[in-house]
Amino acid sequence: MHTPLFTKTITLAITGASGAQYGLRLLQCLLAAKLRVWLLLSDAAKVVINTETELSLPKSDQAIGQFLQHHYNAAEGQLQLFSSTDWFAPVASGTGAASSLVICPASGGTLSAIACGASNNLIERAADVALKERRQLILVPREAPYSEIHLENMLKLTRMGATILPASPGFYQRPQTVQQLVDFVVARLLDQLQVTQNLLPQWGDK
């Protein structure tokens, strides 16, 4: 079967912070936009997805990848899930990583590890690569309240060139559902990625 060519690849990482809905909705939108997605899931993220959403993920990474491909009707080759210890994944090297990496949501522990260059798993390594290669790195922290540690790490990462986009939905669109609140944040992420979206009108549009 012919594999379609995708004009852009986005790496999406989902960690164990609350707010898996943001990451999954972003995944859905990226696939609908006909982009290729390299997906990274932490072990904690799998637990949170099973807890916070209606999805029930299989046990193995291979089965999870197939499940999500079917669930979001992704084309062949459009979605690829890499395990947290797959050091041969393209995102682990500056010669293979995509131009954009979004970590949504990003846990406080992930922020800390990236800020100090820990690279203990593939998500942290992918972020390290994005920083050293001066590529787009967007982090979506989902914590409240922020401690001084969180704030210092976010400031440090911002100074390194990362974009911090907290999961802080707006209300000027008068949202009526939880989905609309989620879509507000996802729309901002898509704008940052320069992916056309119709989830949220531009300011001033009727």
Short mmCIF file of C-alpha atoms in Angstrom, two decimals:
data_model
loop_
_atom_site.label_atom_id
_atom_site.label_comp_id
_atom_site.label_asym_id
_atom_site.label_seq_id
_atom_site.Cartn_x
_atom_site.Cartn_y
_atom_site.Cartn_z
CA MET A 1 0.00 0.00 0.00
CA HIS A 2 1.34 3.44 -0.95
CA THR A 3 2.40 5.57 2.02
CA PRO A 4 1.43 9.24 1.55
CA LEU A 5 4.09 11.92 1.82
CA PHE A 6 3.62 14.31 4.71
CA THR A 7 4.87 17.86 4.30
CA LYS A 8 5.67 18.35 7.98
CA THR A 9 6.48 16.24 11.02
CA ILE A 10 5.67 17.27 14.59
CA THR A 11 6.97 15.48 17.67
CA LEU A 12 4.35 15.38 20.42
CA ALA A 13 5.21 14.21 23.92
CA ILE A 14 2.61 13.60 26.63
CA THR A 15 3.79 13.31 30.23
CA GLY A 16 2.02 12.35 33.43
CA ALA A 17 0.70 15.78 34.39
CA SER A 18 -3.06 16.11 34.64
CA GLY A 19 -4.55 17.36 31.40
CA ALA A 20 -4.05 14.46 29.01
CA GLN A 21 -7.06 15.81 27.11
CA TYR A 22 -4.94 18.69 25.81
CA GLY A 23 -2.32 16.38 24.37
CA LEU A 24 -4.81 13.96 22.84
CA ARG A 25 -6.85 16.75 21.25
CA LEU A 26 -3.66 18.24 19.82
CA LEU A 27 -2.77 14.81 18.43
CA GLN A 28 -6.19 14.55 16.81
CA CYS A 29 -5.87 18.00 15.22
CA LEU A 30 -2.36 17.39 13.90
CA LEU A 31 -3.44 14.14 12.28
CA ALA A 32 -6.54 15.79 10.81
CA ALA A 33 -4.25 18.45 9.33
CA LYS A 34 -2.44 15.65 7.45
CA LEU A 35 0.80 16.10 9.39
CA ARG A 36 3.02 13.23 10.44
CA VAL A 37 3.29 12.85 14.22
CA TRP A 38 6.03 11.18 16.21
CA LEU A 39 4.42 10.43 19.56
CA LEU A 40 6.20 9.97 22.89
CA LEU A 41 4.27 8.80 25.96
CA SER A 42 5.72 8.57 29.43
CA ASP A 43 4.63 5.64 31.60
CA ALA A 44 2.81 8.10 33.85
CA ALA A 45 1.02 9.57 30.82
CA LYS A 46 -0.45 6.17 30.01
CA VAL A 47 -1.87 5.94 33.54
CA VAL A 48 -3.29 9.47 33.35
CA ILE A 49 -4.90 8.83 29.95
CA ASN A 50 -6.62 5.74 31.30
CA THR A 51 -7.73 7.69 34.37
CA GLU A 52 -8.81 11.03 32.90
CA THR A 53 -10.26 10.03 29.53
CA GLU A 54 -12.62 7.49 28.03
CA LEU A 55 -9.72 5.72 26.35
CA SER A 56 -8.39 2.42 27.64
CA LEU A 57 -4.89 1.97 26.29
CA PRO A 58 -3.45 -1.49 25.62
CA LYS A 59 -0.39 -2.67 27.53
CA SER A 60 2.37 -2.67 24.92
CA ASP A 61 3.69 0.36 23.04
CA GLN A 62 3.13 -1.37 19.71
CA ALA A 63 -0.50 -2.05 20.56
CA ILE A 64 -0.96 1.52 21.84
CA GLY A 65 0.37 2.91 18.56
CA GLN A 66 -2.01 0.74 16.55
CA PHE A 67 -4.91 1.62 18.84
CA LEU A 68 -4.35 5.38 18.50
CA GLN A 69 -3.83 5.14 14.75
CA HIS A 70 -7.21 3.42 14.42
CA HIS A 71 -8.94 5.66 16.98
CA TYR A 72 -7.90 8.87 15.20
CA ASN A 73 -8.20 7.40 11.70
CA ALA A 74 -4.57 8.17 10.90
CA ALA A 75 -3.18 7.26 7.50
CA GLU A 76 -0.58 4.55 7.14
CA GLY A 77 2.77 5.87 8.35
CA GLN A 78 1.25 9.08 9.71
CA LEU A 79 1.50 8.24 13.41
CA GLN A 80 4.46 6.52 15.04
CA LEU A 81 4.83 5.86 18.75
CA PHE A 82 8.31 5.52 20.21
CA SER A 83 9.03 3.90 23.56
CA SER A 84 10.67 5.92 26.32
CA THR A 85 13.94 3.97 25.93
CA ASP A 86 14.16 3.88 22.13
CA TRP A 87 17.49 5.66 21.74
CA PHE A 88 17.49 4.91 18.01
CA ALA A 89 14.34 6.99 17.48
CA PRO A 90 14.93 9.94 15.13
CA VAL A 91 14.05 12.43 17.88
CA ALA A 92 17.10 11.30 19.88
CA SER A 93 19.49 12.88 17.40
CA GLY A 94 19.91 16.33 15.94
CA THR A 95 20.26 14.76 12.51
CA GLY A 96 16.81 13.17 12.64
CA ALA A 97 14.58 15.19 14.95
CA ALA A 98 11.57 17.09 13.66
CA SER A 99 11.67 20.90 13.56
CA SER A 100 9.04 21.20 16.33
CA LEU A 101 8.53 19.43 19.65
CA VAL A 102 5.49 20.00 21.86
CA ILE A 103 5.31 18.56 25.37
CA CYS A 104 1.65 18.71 26.32
CA PRO A 105 1.06 18.52 29.17
CA ALA A 106 4.48 18.93 30.73
CA SER A 107 4.88 17.79 34.32
CA GLY A 108 6.97 19.70 36.84
CA GLY A 109 9.45 16.84 36.89
CA THR A 110 9.83 17.00 33.12
CA LEU A 111 10.40 20.76 33.25
CA SER A 112 13.10 20.22 35.85
CA ALA A 113 14.83 17.42 33.94
CA ILE A 114 14.89 19.40 30.69
CA ALA A 115 16.11 22.56 32.41
CA CYS A 116 19.13 20.71 33.81
CA GLY A 117 19.76 18.48 30.76
CA ALA A 118 19.06 15.17 32.50
CA SER A 119 18.04 13.21 29.36
CA ASN A 120 17.03 10.14 31.36
CA ASN A 121 14.32 9.11 28.87
CA LEU A 122 13.39 9.80 25.26
CA ILE A 123 11.15 12.77 26.06
CA GLU A 124 13.91 14.51 27.97
CA ARG A 125 16.47 13.64 25.28
CA ALA A 126 14.18 14.94 22.52
CA ALA A 127 13.84 18.24 24.38
CA ASP A 128 17.60 18.39 24.89
CA VAL A 129 18.06 17.91 21.15
CA ALA A 130 15.52 20.66 20.35
CA LEU A 131 17.37 23.09 22.60
CA LYS A 132 20.86 22.31 21.35
CA GLU A 133 19.75 22.45 17.72
CA ARG A 134 17.80 25.69 18.33
CA ARG A 135 14.55 24.12 17.15
CA GLN A 136 11.03 24.93 18.28
CA LEU A 137 10.24 23.57 21.74
CA ILE A 138 6.84 24.28 23.31
CA LEU A 139 6.08 23.23 26.87
CA VAL A 140 2.56 23.20 28.32
CA PRO A 141 2.86 23.12 32.12
CA ARG A 142 -0.28 22.05 33.96
CA GLU A 143 0.28 22.81 37.64
CA ALA A 144 -1.22 25.09 40.26
CA PRO A 145 0.07 26.90 42.14
CA TYR A 146 3.58 27.23 40.71
CA SER A 147 6.40 26.89 43.18
CA GLU A 148 9.58 28.92 42.93
CA ILE A 149 11.21 25.81 41.47
CA HIS A 150 8.63 25.64 38.66
CA LEU A 151 8.98 29.33 37.92
CA GLU A 152 12.78 29.20 37.89
CA ASN A 153 12.76 26.24 35.53
CA MET A 154 10.28 27.92 33.19
CA LEU A 155 12.36 31.11 33.16
CA LYS A 156 15.51 29.11 32.51
CA LEU A 157 13.90 27.26 29.62
CA THR A 158 12.48 30.47 28.16
CA ARG A 159 15.94 31.97 28.15
CA MET A 160 17.17 28.87 26.31
CA GLY A 161 14.64 29.54 23.55
CA ALA A 162 11.69 27.36 24.59
CA THR A 163 8.12 28.64 24.57
CA ILE A 164 6.13 28.19 27.78
CA LEU A 165 2.41 28.00 27.01
CA PRO A 166 0.50 27.15 30.20
CA ALA A 167 -2.79 25.29 29.97
CA SER A 168 -4.71 28.48 30.76
CA PRO A 169 -7.89 28.63 28.66
CA GLY A 170 -9.48 32.00 27.98
CA PHE A 171 -13.11 32.90 28.58
CA TYR A 172 -13.71 35.81 26.22
CA GLN A 173 -15.17 33.34 23.69
CA ARG A 174 -17.77 32.40 26.32
CA PRO A 175 -17.10 28.66 26.31
CA GLN A 176 -20.07 26.43 27.03
CA THR A 177 -18.31 23.08 27.36
CA VAL A 178 -15.12 21.56 28.72
CA GLN A 179 -14.20 20.67 25.12
CA GLN A 180 -14.23 24.36 24.19
CA LEU A 181 -11.86 25.10 27.06
CA VAL A 182 -9.51 22.39 25.84
CA ASP A 183 -9.80 23.64 22.26
CA PHE A 184 -8.77 27.16 23.31
CA VAL A 185 -5.36 25.92 24.48
CA VAL A 186 -4.96 23.54 21.54
CA ALA A 187 -5.75 26.38 19.12
CA ARG A 188 -2.97 28.47 20.65
CA LEU A 189 -0.58 25.55 20.22
CA LEU A 190 -1.58 25.10 16.58
CA ASP A 191 -1.01 28.82 16.01
CA GLN A 192 2.48 28.50 17.48
CA LEU A 193 3.14 25.56 15.16
CA GLN A 194 1.78 27.56 12.21
CA VAL A 195 -0.85 24.93 11.55
CA THR A 196 -4.13 26.27 10.20
CA GLN A 197 -6.91 25.83 12.74
CA ASN A 198 -10.60 26.70 13.07
CA LEU A 199 -11.00 25.87 16.74
CA LEU A 200 -10.66 29.49 17.80
CA PRO A 201 -11.21 32.62 15.68
CA GLN A 202 -8.43 35.16 15.50
CA TRP A 203 -8.87 38.15 17.78
CA GLY A 204 -11.18 40.64 16.08
CA ASP A 205 -12.79 38.09 13.75
CA LYS A 206 -16.54 37.78 14.00
#
